[in-house]
Amino acid sequence: MTVNSALDSCGGNVISQVLLVDDEPAIRATLSRFIEGLGCFVTQAADVAEALALLDAFEYDLVVTDIMMPKGSGIDVLRSVRGRDNPCPVVMITGSPMVESASEALRLGAFDYISKPVHKEQIVHVARRALEFRRVSQENDRFRDDLEAIFTSVQDAIISVDRDLKVLNFNSSAASICGLDGLDGLDGLAAGTSFYDLPLKCDRKCRGALETAIHTRKPVQTRYFRCGGAGDEQYVSVSVTPRRVTDRQVEGAVIVVRDESSLYQLEKKQAPRNSFSGMIGRSGAMQMLYSMIERLAGVPSTVLIRGENGTGKELVAAALHANGGRHERPFIKVNCAALTETLLESELFGHVRGAFTGALRDKAGLFEKADGGTLFLDEIGEISPQMQVKLLRVLQERELVRVGGATPIKVDVRIIAATNRDLARDVDEGRFRQDLYYRLKVVELMVAPLRERPEDLPLLVEHFVSRLNAKLGRNISGVSDEALRLLSRFPWPGNVRELEHALEHAFIMCPSRMILPDHLPPVFQAAAAEDGATMRERILEALARNAGNKSRAARALNIDRKTLYRKMHEYGISAPTP
């Protein structure tokens, strides 16, 4: 048992242990009495040898030693203490504070030195400071040890960066999950290595979450995206937490990457849903979108929805609102591209009477009307730089001022924005504010275009046939196989909206109960004819170059032999067998 284990019989607190080293008994007695007045237990040593023996046997919270003694120097005691694993503060006492030994004591790490004669107030003040330093140091060491144990033992990858995204530390799990093979913590990195320069074996999809957390000073979470760190079939979730100094400054961030491949595969095995909250599709892209909406619906985070025109971004926004805790509150939509800057400002923020010609009364804006609910800002990429500044203020402060007014109005609104633009490129080219961009894309959802999920087209066709029958009072039973093939080959630049319009055209042109190719808009016949002519020419060219060898021709066309035979029959092509 060490001296440190002695307990105060009155309070049950650990008593600070002090070693006092001086060759003069009277000085030792006096200093002991002063220090014991702080509630400490003082052990006395008459020379350096005795002090070193006590240091080998026990653990102390403070050492007070004279420098100049007949049998050795207090510098030897200082060196002994500083050479130990858990050094305590050392206060030096000297009769000549300007001599070289006093300077050397400070250079070697002495906490402080006191000149003789030693006054009570002086030794008590220095000892109290030294013991407080010891207490704080020990707490910090314990805290650091606990963090190190957690850092090392968790199964998630942890990477810590400063505000400039320079790597401060990472744990062993980062090597396996993020593919940092061959690196043993910071020892394997050059000083000041940026997060972007880490030898990661992935496409750094977590970069967006990290940048967003740094710029917004808010935690960011994303789930289930494909990560190539340790393998092609690895799916991870990412959580980024800013390390805050103040509300206006971020010291850095900690990024945690969790391998959720097993959970992803389990969910993937579940029967896919054909629809969700008005959206139609059973493709992998739609299943992922459904899952993300479910996870985001219950949190107030701002969401940026990206996708081409006609993909259904408004449906995604409505689903986020309808499936969350704000579903009983207003869901208000505004198309930012459809209004002039002045009108958009008045619509969003409201105005006071007399703010402009025609402002006959105070009017609440859409932010106020959506209080407690959701405001959907469609075509957010089209707003002017001036409007970007005003919108940023509302997002930051959660308050607005009506046009022509001066009184701030607090609002509690969840913002969902949508765009078909590449806002990251607009930021780089100076057309969109970076700070607003990061405020909007706390979480980003991508809506895949129809051409990238062709397996959803039959479901969408069935859905629109049912809707159009009700709308137009028809009884169309469906779409013929040939018409469906034409629809499947089309690139759909207008996406789902264009599909609906094409089917409505077909409903109008169809005199029977089955939609045939002739009932579709002319662009489909033209596209089919062009596609067929082009494919026929490619097959003939491939056969000619390979002297009629169908196997080699199929490989040249990047199709299998059976598909080549089917195409040749379809286009009336015959070729001699080599």
Coordinates of C-alpha atoms in Angstrom, one line a residue:
M1 CA 0.0 0.0 0.0
T2 CA 1.4 3.4 -0.9
V3 CA 1.3 6.5 1.2
N4 CA -1.4 7.9 -1.1
S5 CA -3.8 5.3 0.2
A6 CA -4.0 6.9 3.6
L7 CA -7.5 8.3 4.3
D8 CA -8.7 11.3 6.3
S9 CA -10.5 9.8 9.3
C10 CA -12.8 12.8 9.4
G11 CA -13.9 13.2 5.8
G12 CA -12.9 10.0 4.1
N13 CA -11.0 11.9 1.4
V14 CA -7.5 11.0 0.2
I15 CA -4.9 13.1 2.0
S16 CA -2.2 14.8 -0.1
Q17 CA 1.2 13.3 0.6
V18 CA 4.2 15.7 0.8
L19 CA 7.9 14.9 1.0
L20 CA 10.0 17.6 2.6
V21 CA 13.7 17.5 2.1
D22 CA 16.1 19.8 4.1
D23 CA 19.2 19.2 6.2
E24 CA 18.2 21.7 9.0
P25 CA 15.8 20.1 11.5
A26 CA 14.4 23.5 12.6
I27 CA 13.5 24.4 9.0
R28 CA 11.9 21.0 8.4
A29 CA 9.8 21.3 11.6
T30 CA 8.6 24.8 10.7
L31 CA 7.8 24.0 7.0
S32 CA 6.1 20.8 8.0
R33 CA 3.8 22.7 10.4
F34 CA 2.9 25.3 7.6
I35 CA 2.1 22.6 5.1
E36 CA 0.2 20.3 7.5
G37 CA -2.1 23.3 8.0
L38 CA -3.4 22.6 4.5
G39 CA -4.5 19.2 5.6
C40 CA -1.5 17.3 4.2
F41 CA 0.6 14.5 5.6
V42 CA 4.2 15.5 5.5
T43 CA 7.2 13.1 5.5
Q44 CA 10.6 14.5 6.3
A45 CA 14.0 13.6 4.8
A46 CA 17.3 15.0 6.2
D47 CA 19.4 14.4 3.1
V48 CA 19.2 13.4 -0.6
A49 CA 19.9 9.7 0.0
E50 CA 17.0 9.4 2.5
A51 CA 14.8 11.3 0.1
L52 CA 15.6 9.0 -2.9
A53 CA 14.9 6.0 -0.7
L54 CA 11.5 7.3 0.2
L55 CA 10.7 8.2 -3.4
D56 CA 11.5 4.5 -4.3
A57 CA 9.2 3.2 -1.6
F58 CA 6.2 5.6 -1.8
E59 CA 4.2 7.9 -4.1
Y60 CA 3.9 11.6 -3.3
D61 CA 1.8 14.5 -4.5
L62 CA 4.4 17.1 -3.8
V63 CA 8.1 17.3 -3.1
V64 CA 9.6 20.4 -1.4
T65 CA 13.4 20.3 -1.3
D66 CA 16.3 22.6 -0.5
I67 CA 18.8 22.9 -3.3
M68 CA 22.0 23.3 -1.4
M69 CA 22.6 20.5 1.2
P70 CA 25.9 19.0 2.6
K71 CA 25.2 15.5 1.2
G72 CA 24.0 16.2 -2.3
S73 CA 21.8 18.6 -4.1
G74 CA 18.1 19.1 -4.4
I75 CA 18.7 19.0 -8.2
D76 CA 19.3 15.2 -7.7
V77 CA 15.9 14.9 -6.0
L78 CA 14.3 16.8 -8.9
R79 CA 15.9 14.6 -11.5
S80 CA 14.7 11.5 -9.7
V81 CA 11.1 12.8 -9.5
R82 CA 11.0 14.0 -13.1
G83 CA 12.4 10.6 -14.4
R84 CA 9.4 8.7 -12.9
D85 CA 6.3 7.6 -14.8
N86 CA 3.9 9.9 -12.9
P87 CA 6.1 12.8 -11.7
C88 CA 4.6 15.1 -9.0
P89 CA 5.4 18.8 -8.7
V90 CA 8.7 19.8 -7.1
V91 CA 9.2 23.1 -5.3
M92 CA 12.8 24.1 -4.8
I93 CA 14.1 26.2 -1.8
T94 CA 17.2 28.2 -2.2
G95 CA 19.2 30.8 -0.2
S96 CA 20.5 32.3 -3.5
P97 CA 17.8 32.6 -6.1
M98 CA 20.1 34.0 -8.8
V99 CA 22.6 31.2 -8.7
E100 CA 23.0 28.8 -11.6
S101 CA 21.4 25.9 -9.7
A102 CA 18.1 27.8 -9.4
S103 CA 17.9 28.4 -13.1
E104 CA 18.8 24.8 -13.8
A105 CA 16.0 23.6 -11.5
L106 CA 13.4 25.5 -13.5
R107 CA 15.0 24.2 -16.7
L108 CA 14.7 20.7 -15.5
G109 CA 11.0 21.1 -14.7
A110 CA 10.7 22.4 -11.1
F111 CA 7.2 23.7 -10.4
D112 CA 8.5 26.8 -8.6
Y113 CA 11.2 27.9 -6.3
I114 CA 11.2 29.9 -3.0
S115 CA 13.9 32.1 -1.6
K116 CA 15.0 31.8 2.0
P117 CA 13.9 33.0 4.5
V118 CA 10.7 31.1 3.8
H119 CA 7.5 32.9 5.0
K120 CA 4.4 31.0 5.9
E121 CA 2.1 32.8 3.4
Q122 CA 4.6 32.1 0.6
I123 CA 5.1 28.4 1.2
V124 CA 1.3 27.9 1.8
H125 CA 0.5 29.7 -1.5
V126 CA 3.0 27.8 -3.6
A127 CA 2.1 24.4 -2.0
R128 CA -1.6 25.0 -2.6
R129 CA -1.0 25.8 -6.2
A130 CA 1.3 22.8 -6.7
L131 CA -1.2 20.4 -5.1
E132 CA -4.1 21.8 -7.2
F133 CA -1.9 21.4 -10.3
R134 CA -1.2 17.8 -9.2
R135 CA -5.0 17.1 -8.7
V136 CA -5.9 18.5 -12.1
S137 CA -3.1 16.7 -13.8
Q138 CA -4.2 13.4 -12.3
E139 CA -7.8 14.0 -13.3
N140 CA -6.6 14.8 -16.9
D141 CA -4.5 11.7 -16.9
R142 CA -7.4 9.5 -15.8
F143 CA -9.7 11.1 -18.3
R144 CA -7.1 10.7 -21.1
D145 CA -6.6 7.0 -20.1
D146 CA -10.4 6.4 -20.2
L147 CA -10.6 8.0 -23.6
E148 CA -7.7 6.0 -24.8
A149 CA -9.3 2.8 -23.6
I150 CA -12.6 3.7 -25.3
F151 CA -10.7 4.9 -28.4
T152 CA -8.9 1.6 -28.7
S153 CA -11.6 -0.8 -27.8
V154 CA -14.6 0.4 -29.8
Q155 CA -15.3 -1.5 -33.1
D156 CA -16.2 1.7 -35.0
A157 CA -13.6 3.6 -37.0
I158 CA -12.8 7.0 -35.3
I159 CA -10.8 9.8 -36.9
S160 CA -10.3 13.1 -35.2
V161 CA -9.4 16.2 -37.2
D162 CA -8.8 19.9 -36.4
R163 CA -10.7 22.8 -38.0
D164 CA -8.4 22.7 -41.0
L165 CA -9.2 18.9 -41.4
K166 CA -5.7 17.9 -40.4
V167 CA -5.7 14.5 -38.8
L168 CA -5.1 14.5 -35.0
N169 CA -5.6 10.8 -34.3
F170 CA -7.4 7.6 -35.5
N171 CA -7.9 4.2 -33.9
S172 CA -7.1 0.7 -35.0
S173 CA -10.6 0.1 -36.3
A174 CA -10.0 2.8 -38.9
A175 CA -7.3 0.5 -40.4
S176 CA -9.8 -2.3 -41.1
I177 CA -13.0 -0.3 -41.9
C178 CA -11.4 2.6 -43.8
G179 CA -8.6 0.6 -45.3
L180 CA -5.7 2.4 -43.6
D181 CA -3.6 -0.7 -43.7
G182 CA 0.0 -0.4 -42.6
L183 CA -0.5 2.7 -40.5
D184 CA -0.1 2.4 -36.8
G185 CA -1.9 5.6 -35.5
L186 CA -0.2 8.9 -36.1
D187 CA 3.2 7.3 -36.2
G188 CA 2.5 6.2 -39.8
L189 CA 1.6 9.7 -41.0
A190 CA 3.5 12.8 -41.9
A191 CA 2.9 15.7 -39.5
G192 CA -0.1 17.8 -40.5
T193 CA -1.6 15.2 -42.9
S194 CA -4.9 16.4 -44.2
F195 CA -8.0 14.1 -44.1
Y196 CA -8.1 14.4 -47.9
D197 CA -4.6 13.0 -48.1
L198 CA -5.2 9.9 -46.0
P199 CA -4.6 6.8 -48.1
L200 CA -8.2 5.8 -48.0
K201 CA -9.4 3.0 -50.3
C202 CA -12.8 4.6 -51.0
D203 CA -14.2 7.6 -52.8
R204 CA -14.5 9.6 -49.6
K205 CA -18.3 9.9 -49.6
C206 CA -18.0 10.8 -45.9
R207 CA -16.2 14.0 -46.9
G208 CA -19.5 15.8 -47.4
A209 CA -20.7 14.9 -43.9
L210 CA -17.4 16.1 -42.4
E211 CA -17.4 19.4 -44.3
T212 CA -21.1 20.0 -43.4
A213 CA -20.5 19.4 -39.7
I214 CA -17.5 21.8 -39.7
H215 CA -19.4 24.6 -41.5
T216 CA -22.7 24.3 -39.7
R217 CA -21.3 23.5 -36.3
K218 CA -23.9 20.8 -36.0
P219 CA -23.7 16.9 -35.8
V220 CA -24.4 15.1 -39.1
Q221 CA -25.4 11.5 -39.5
T222 CA -25.8 9.5 -42.7
R223 CA -26.6 5.8 -43.0
Y224 CA -26.1 3.1 -45.5
F225 CA -23.8 4.1 -48.3
R226 CA -21.4 1.9 -50.1
C227 CA -17.8 2.2 -49.0
G228 CA -14.9 0.6 -50.6
G229 CA -12.6 0.9 -47.6
A230 CA -12.3 -2.8 -46.9
G231 CA -14.3 -4.4 -49.7
D232 CA -16.8 -3.7 -52.5
E233 CA -19.7 -5.0 -50.4
Q234 CA -19.1 -2.9 -47.3
Y235 CA -21.9 -0.5 -46.3
V236 CA -21.3 2.0 -43.5
S237 CA -23.0 4.7 -41.5
V238 CA -21.2 7.9 -40.7
S239 CA -21.6 10.2 -37.7
V240 CA -19.7 13.5 -37.5
T241 CA -19.6 15.6 -34.3
P242 CA -18.0 19.0 -34.2
R243 CA -15.6 19.8 -31.4
R244 CA -16.8 23.2 -30.3
V245 CA -14.9 26.0 -28.7
T246 CA -17.7 28.6 -28.9
D247 CA -21.0 28.9 -30.7
R248 CA -19.2 30.8 -33.5
Q249 CA -16.0 28.7 -33.8
V250 CA -15.3 25.0 -34.3
E251 CA -12.1 23.5 -33.0
G252 CA -12.4 20.4 -35.2
A253 CA -14.5 17.3 -35.5
V254 CA -14.6 13.6 -34.8
I255 CA -15.9 11.3 -37.6
V256 CA -17.2 7.8 -36.6
V257 CA -17.6 5.2 -39.3
R258 CA -19.6 2.1 -38.4
D259 CA -19.6 -1.0 -40.6
E260 CA -23.3 -1.9 -41.0
S261 CA -22.9 -4.4 -43.9
S262 CA -24.6 -7.2 -42.0
L263 CA -27.6 -5.0 -41.1
Y264 CA -27.8 -3.7 -44.7
Q265 CA -27.7 -7.2 -46.1
L266 CA -30.4 -8.3 -43.7
E267 CA -32.7 -5.4 -44.7
K268 CA -31.9 -6.0 -48.3
K269 CA -33.2 -9.6 -48.0
Q270 CA -36.6 -8.3 -46.8
A271 CA -39.2 -8.1 -49.5
P272 CA -38.9 -4.8 -51.4
R273 CA -41.7 -2.4 -51.2
N274 CA -43.5 -1.4 -54.4
S275 CA -44.5 2.0 -53.0
F276 CA -44.1 4.4 -50.1
S277 CA -45.9 7.6 -49.3
G278 CA -47.1 8.1 -52.8
M279 CA -43.8 7.1 -54.5
I280 CA -43.7 4.1 -56.8
G281 CA -40.8 1.8 -57.4
R282 CA -39.1 -1.4 -56.1
S283 CA -35.6 -0.8 -57.4
G284 CA -32.6 -0.7 -55.1
A285 CA -32.4 3.1 -55.5
M286 CA -36.0 3.5 -54.3
Q287 CA -35.7 1.1 -51.4
M288 CA -32.7 3.1 -50.2
L289 CA -34.7 6.3 -50.6
Y290 CA -37.6 4.9 -48.6
S291 CA -35.3 3.8 -45.8
M292 CA -33.6 7.2 -45.7
I293 CA -36.9 9.0 -45.5
E294 CA -38.0 6.9 -42.6
R295 CA -34.8 7.7 -40.7
L296 CA -35.0 11.4 -41.4
A297 CA -38.7 11.9 -40.9
G298 CA -38.5 12.0 -37.1
V299 CA -35.6 14.5 -36.8
P300 CA -35.7 18.3 -37.5
S301 CA -32.5 18.3 -39.6
T302 CA -32.5 20.4 -42.8
V303 CA -32.6 18.2 -45.9
L304 CA -31.5 19.0 -49.5
I305 CA -33.1 16.9 -52.2
R306 CA -31.3 16.6 -55.5
G307 CA -32.6 15.2 -58.7
E308 CA -33.5 16.0 -62.3
N309 CA -36.8 17.6 -63.2
G310 CA -39.7 15.2 -63.0
T311 CA -38.1 12.7 -60.6
G312 CA -40.5 13.4 -57.8
K313 CA -38.6 15.6 -55.4
E314 CA -41.8 17.2 -54.1
L315 CA -43.1 13.7 -53.2
V316 CA -40.0 13.1 -51.2
A317 CA -40.4 16.3 -49.3
A318 CA -44.1 15.5 -48.6
A319 CA -43.1 12.0 -47.4
L320 CA -40.5 13.5 -45.0
H321 CA -43.2 15.7 -43.5
A322 CA -46.0 13.1 -43.4
N323 CA -43.9 10.5 -41.7
G324 CA -42.5 12.8 -39.0
G325 CA -43.6 14.4 -35.8
R326 CA -44.7 17.6 -37.6
H327 CA -47.3 15.8 -39.8
E328 CA -50.2 17.5 -38.0
R329 CA -48.7 20.9 -38.7
P330 CA -48.6 22.8 -42.0
F331 CA -46.6 21.6 -45.0
I332 CA -46.1 24.6 -47.2
K333 CA -44.5 24.6 -50.7
V334 CA -43.0 27.4 -52.6
N335 CA -41.4 27.3 -56.1
C336 CA -38.5 29.8 -55.7
A337 CA -38.0 30.0 -59.5
A338 CA -41.5 31.1 -60.2
L339 CA -41.4 34.4 -58.2
T340 CA -39.4 37.5 -58.7
E341 CA -36.9 38.4 -55.9
T342 CA -39.1 41.1 -54.4
L343 CA -42.2 38.9 -54.5
L344 CA -40.4 35.9 -53.1
E345 CA -39.1 38.0 -50.2
S346 CA -42.5 39.2 -49.3
E347 CA -44.0 35.7 -49.7
L348 CA -41.4 34.1 -47.5
F349 CA -41.0 36.7 -44.8
G350 CA -44.2 38.7 -45.0
H351 CA -44.5 42.5 -44.9
V352 CA -45.8 45.3 -42.8
R353 CA -48.4 47.9 -43.8
G354 CA -46.9 50.5 -46.0
A355 CA -43.7 48.6 -46.8
F356 CA -44.4 49.1 -50.5
T357 CA -47.1 50.2 -52.9
G358 CA -50.1 48.0 -52.4
A359 CA -49.1 46.8 -48.9
L360 CA -52.4 47.9 -47.3
R361 CA -52.1 45.7 -44.2
D362 CA -49.6 43.5 -42.3
K363 CA -49.2 40.1 -43.9
A364 CA -47.6 37.0 -42.4
G365 CA -45.1 35.2 -44.7
L366 CA -44.8 31.5 -45.4
F367 CA -42.2 31.0 -42.7
E368 CA -44.8 32.2 -40.1
K369 CA -47.6 30.2 -41.7
A370 CA -45.4 27.1 -41.6
D371 CA -44.5 27.6 -37.9
G372 CA -44.3 24.2 -36.2
G373 CA -44.4 22.5 -39.5
T374 CA -42.3 22.2 -42.7
L375 CA -41.5 24.7 -45.5
F376 CA -40.5 23.1 -48.8
L377 CA -38.3 25.4 -50.9
D378 CA -38.3 24.0 -54.5
E379 CA -35.7 25.2 -57.0
I380 CA -33.6 26.7 -54.3
G381 CA -30.6 27.0 -56.6
E382 CA -32.4 29.8 -58.5
I383 CA -32.6 32.4 -55.7
S384 CA -30.6 35.6 -56.0
P385 CA -27.5 36.3 -54.0
Q386 CA -29.4 38.9 -51.9
M387 CA -32.1 36.4 -51.1
Q388 CA -29.4 33.8 -50.2
V389 CA -28.1 36.2 -47.5
K390 CA -31.6 36.7 -46.0
L391 CA -32.4 33.0 -46.1
L392 CA -29.1 32.2 -44.4
R393 CA -30.0 34.5 -41.5
V394 CA -33.3 32.8 -40.9
L395 CA -31.6 29.4 -40.9
Q396 CA -28.9 30.6 -38.5
E397 CA -31.0 32.6 -36.1
R398 CA -34.4 30.9 -36.4
E399 CA -36.0 34.3 -36.7
L400 CA -37.0 36.8 -39.4
V401 CA -38.0 40.4 -39.9
R402 CA -40.9 41.2 -42.2
V403 CA -40.3 43.4 -45.2
G404 CA -40.5 47.0 -44.0
G405 CA -40.5 45.9 -40.3
A406 CA -38.0 46.0 -37.5
T407 CA -39.3 43.5 -35.0
P408 CA -37.6 40.0 -35.1
I409 CA -40.1 37.1 -35.2
K410 CA -39.1 33.7 -33.9
V411 CA -40.1 30.7 -36.1
D412 CA -39.8 26.9 -35.6
V413 CA -39.8 25.6 -39.2
R414 CA -38.1 22.5 -40.7
I415 CA -36.6 23.4 -44.0
I416 CA -36.6 21.0 -46.9
A417 CA -35.0 22.3 -50.1
A418 CA -34.8 20.8 -53.6
T419 CA -32.8 21.5 -56.7
N420 CA -31.9 20.1 -60.1
R421 CA -28.6 22.0 -60.1
D422 CA -25.2 20.9 -58.9
L423 CA -25.0 23.4 -56.0
A424 CA -21.4 22.3 -55.2
R425 CA -20.3 23.4 -58.6
D426 CA -22.3 26.6 -58.2
V427 CA -20.5 27.3 -54.9
D428 CA -17.1 26.7 -56.6
E429 CA -18.1 29.1 -59.4
G430 CA -19.4 31.8 -57.0
R431 CA -23.1 31.5 -57.9
F432 CA -24.2 30.1 -54.6
R433 CA -23.1 31.0 -51.0
Q434 CA -21.0 28.2 -49.4
D435 CA -22.3 28.9 -45.9
L436 CA -25.9 28.6 -47.1
Y437 CA -25.1 25.4 -49.1
Y438 CA -23.8 23.7 -46.0
R439 CA -26.7 24.9 -44.0
L440 CA -29.1 23.4 -46.5
K441 CA -27.3 20.1 -47.0
V442 CA -27.1 18.8 -43.5
V443 CA -28.4 15.7 -45.1
E444 CA -28.6 15.2 -48.8
L445 CA -31.0 12.9 -50.6
M446 CA -30.5 11.9 -54.3
V447 CA -33.6 10.9 -56.3
A448 CA -32.5 8.7 -59.2
P449 CA -33.7 9.5 -62.7
L450 CA -36.1 7.0 -64.4
R451 CA -33.5 5.8 -66.9
E452 CA -31.3 4.5 -64.0
R453 CA -34.2 2.4 -62.6
P454 CA -35.9 0.8 -65.6
E455 CA -37.3 -2.0 -63.4
D456 CA -39.6 0.6 -61.9
L457 CA -41.2 1.5 -65.2
P458 CA -43.9 -1.4 -65.3
L459 CA -45.0 -0.4 -61.8
L460 CA -45.3 3.2 -62.7
V461 CA -47.2 2.4 -65.9
E462 CA -49.7 0.4 -63.9
H463 CA -50.0 3.2 -61.4
F464 CA -50.7 5.8 -64.0
V465 CA -53.1 3.7 -65.9
S466 CA -55.2 3.3 -62.8
R467 CA -55.0 7.1 -62.0
L468 CA -55.8 8.1 -65.6
N469 CA -58.8 5.8 -65.8
A470 CA -60.2 7.6 -62.8
K471 CA -59.3 11.0 -64.1
L472 CA -60.5 10.6 -67.7
G473 CA -63.4 8.2 -67.0
R474 CA -61.9 5.5 -69.2
N475 CA -61.5 1.7 -68.7
I476 CA -58.1 1.0 -70.2
S477 CA -56.9 -2.4 -69.2
G478 CA -53.2 -1.8 -69.8
V479 CA -50.3 -1.3 -72.1
S480 CA -49.3 -3.9 -74.8
D481 CA -46.0 -5.7 -74.6
E482 CA -44.7 -3.9 -77.7
A483 CA -45.7 -0.5 -76.3
L484 CA -44.1 -1.3 -73.0
R485 CA -40.9 -2.2 -74.9
L486 CA -40.9 1.2 -76.6
L487 CA -41.4 2.9 -73.2
S488 CA -38.6 0.8 -71.7
R489 CA -36.1 1.8 -74.5
F490 CA -36.8 5.5 -74.1
P491 CA -34.2 7.7 -72.2
W492 CA -36.9 9.7 -70.3
P493 CA -35.2 13.2 -70.1
G494 CA -38.4 14.3 -68.3
N495 CA -38.5 11.3 -66.0
V496 CA -41.6 10.2 -64.2
R497 CA -43.6 13.4 -65.1
E498 CA -42.8 12.8 -68.8
L499 CA -44.0 9.2 -68.4
E500 CA -47.3 10.4 -67.0
H501 CA -47.8 12.9 -69.8
A502 CA -47.0 10.3 -72.4
L503 CA -49.5 7.9 -71.0
E504 CA -52.2 10.6 -70.8
H505 CA -51.5 11.3 -74.5
A506 CA -51.9 7.5 -75.2
F507 CA -55.2 7.5 -73.3
I508 CA -56.6 10.2 -75.5
M509 CA -55.5 8.5 -78.7
C510 CA -56.5 5.0 -77.7
P511 CA -60.0 4.0 -79.0
S512 CA -59.9 0.5 -77.5
R513 CA -59.0 -1.0 -74.1
M514 CA -55.3 -1.6 -74.8
I515 CA -52.6 1.0 -75.4
L516 CA -50.6 0.1 -78.5
P517 CA -47.4 1.6 -79.9
D518 CA -49.3 3.8 -82.3
H519 CA -51.1 5.5 -79.4
L520 CA -47.9 6.8 -77.9
P521 CA -46.6 10.2 -78.8
P522 CA -44.7 10.3 -82.2
V523 CA -41.3 10.8 -80.4
F524 CA -41.5 7.2 -79.3
Q525 CA -41.9 5.7 -82.8
A526 CA -39.1 8.0 -84.1
A527 CA -36.8 6.9 -81.2
A528 CA -37.6 3.3 -81.8
A529 CA -37.0 3.5 -85.5
E530 CA -33.7 5.3 -85.0
D531 CA -32.6 2.9 -82.4
G532 CA -33.5 -0.1 -84.6
A533 CA -31.7 1.3 -87.6
T534 CA -28.6 2.1 -85.6
M535 CA -28.5 -1.4 -84.0
R536 CA -29.0 -3.1 -87.4
E537 CA -26.1 -1.2 -88.8
R538 CA -23.9 -2.1 -85.8
I539 CA -24.8 -5.8 -86.2
L540 CA -24.1 -5.8 -89.9
E541 CA -20.7 -4.1 -89.3
A542 CA -19.7 -6.5 -86.6
L543 CA -20.6 -9.6 -88.8
A544 CA -18.6 -8.1 -91.7
R545 CA -15.5 -7.4 -89.6
N546 CA -15.6 -10.9 -88.1
A547 CA -16.2 -12.7 -91.4
G548 CA -19.7 -13.8 -90.3
N549 CA -18.5 -15.4 -87.1
K550 CA -21.5 -14.8 -84.7
S551 CA -19.6 -15.6 -81.5
R552 CA -16.9 -13.0 -82.3
A553 CA -19.5 -10.5 -83.5
A554 CA -21.5 -10.9 -80.3
R555 CA -18.3 -10.3 -78.2
A556 CA -17.6 -7.2 -80.3
L557 CA -21.1 -5.9 -79.6
N558 CA -20.8 -6.7 -75.9
I559 CA -23.9 -9.0 -76.0
D560 CA -24.3 -12.7 -75.7
R561 CA -24.8 -15.1 -78.7
K562 CA -28.5 -15.7 -78.0
T563 CA -29.2 -12.0 -77.9
L564 CA -27.4 -11.6 -81.2
Y565 CA -29.5 -14.3 -82.8
R566 CA -32.7 -12.7 -81.5
K567 CA -31.6 -9.3 -82.9
M568 CA -30.7 -10.7 -86.2
H569 CA -34.1 -12.3 -86.5
E570 CA -35.8 -9.1 -85.3
Y571 CA -34.1 -7.0 -88.0
G572 CA -34.1 -9.6 -90.8
I573 CA -30.4 -10.1 -90.9
S574 CA -28.8 -13.2 -92.3
A575 CA -25.1 -14.0 -92.4
P576 CA -23.2 -16.9 -93.8
T577 CA -21.6 -19.3 -91.3
P578 CA -17.8 -19.0 -91.6

